[in-house]
Amino acid sequence: MAGRMKVGVLISGRGSNLKSLLDACAGRGFPAALVTVLANRPAAGGLDHARAAGVPAEVVDHRAYAGREAFEAALTGALEAAGVELVCLAGFMRVVTPGFVRHWQGRMINIHPSLLPLFPGLDTHARALAAGVKLHGCSVHYVSEEVDGGPIIGQAAVPVLPGDDSASLAERVLAAEHRLYPTCLRLVAEGRVRLRDGRAEVSADFDGAARIFNPPAGA
Ligand code: GRF
């Protein structure tokens, strides 16, 4: 674990993104280590993924606290007790307060199932279909006080196919999420992401010439 960025993950549900982060962190030389997983719901399936991987997992049930601030103070207490340097939200379904965001400013990232700034909030796949967009996808971004509005670290585009419904589209976007989140975590943990003027500047080597057309160009 020495030299690896210590990461805490907050979840609410099945935790498939958490699983992708656990798998990535288990890989040789990955620059981050998951040190704690916290769920606000006792039934969150993701807790089992954490435990199976030997990562301490705890329930911090929001219903047990008098208000958001008290709940978030418990989260911060648990994260700090574990020595967390970066918080990853992975299907964490509680809107966080400005105070919590400020506390973890520049140290908390989230995955969202749309190409932000399009479709912040819920029901992104149905809204993408209703809007008729031909490319949908997912984004990993720093958390800011605006819901789903912080600096974007990385995105993956997913074509909308004829006949898609929100379930089929969600399934393909989720597969992209599972590749995008570990990639972005690696970039952050390697110190290759800098926040400047409200944007995330990423130094990553990639094929800048790759272009995406949907429908395929020349078809
Ligand atoms: C994902 O689609 C994520 O983008 C969104 O909530 C969903 C969580 O799924 N924020 P899982 O719990 O990671 O399987």
CSV table of C-alpha atoms and ligand atoms in Angstrom, one decimal, residues 13-18 90-91 93 110-113 174 177, ligand 1:
chain,number,residue,atom,x,y,z
A,13,GLY,CA,-26.7,0.1,-4.0
A,14,ARG,CA,-25.4,-2.9,-6.1
A,15,GLY,CA,-21.9,-1.5,-6.4
A,16,SER,CA,-20.9,-2.6,-9.8
A,17,ASN,CA,-18.7,0.5,-10.2
A,18,LEU,CA,-17.2,-0.2,-6.8
A,90,ALA,CA,-20.0,5.3,-6.9
A,91,GLY,CA,-23.8,5.2,-7.1
A,93,MET,CA,-27.7,8.4,-4.0
A,110,ASN,CA,-18.1,10.9,-9.0
A,111,ILE,CA,-19.3,8.9,-11.9
A,112,HIS,CA,-22.4,10.0,-13.7
A,113,PRO,CA,-24.3,8.1,-16.5
A,174,LEU,CA,-22.7,0.7,-17.5
A,177,GLU,CA,-18.5,3.2,-16.7
B,1,GRF,C1,-24.3,4.0,-12.1
B,1,GRF,O1,-24.9,4.1,-13.3
B,1,GRF,C2,-23.6,5.4,-11.7
B,1,GRF,O2,-23.2,6.1,-12.9
B,1,GRF,C3,-24.7,6.1,-11.1
B,1,GRF,O3,-25.4,5.1,-10.3
B,1,GRF,C4,-25.2,3.9,-10.9
B,1,GRF,C5,-24.6,3.0,-9.8
B,1,GRF,O4,-24.5,1.7,-10.2
B,1,GRF,N1,-24.2,7.2,-10.3
B,1,GRF,P1,-23.6,0.7,-9.3
B,1,GRF,O5,-24.1,0.7,-7.9
B,1,GRF,O6,-22.2,1.2,-9.4
B,1,GRF,O7,-23.8,-0.7,-10.0
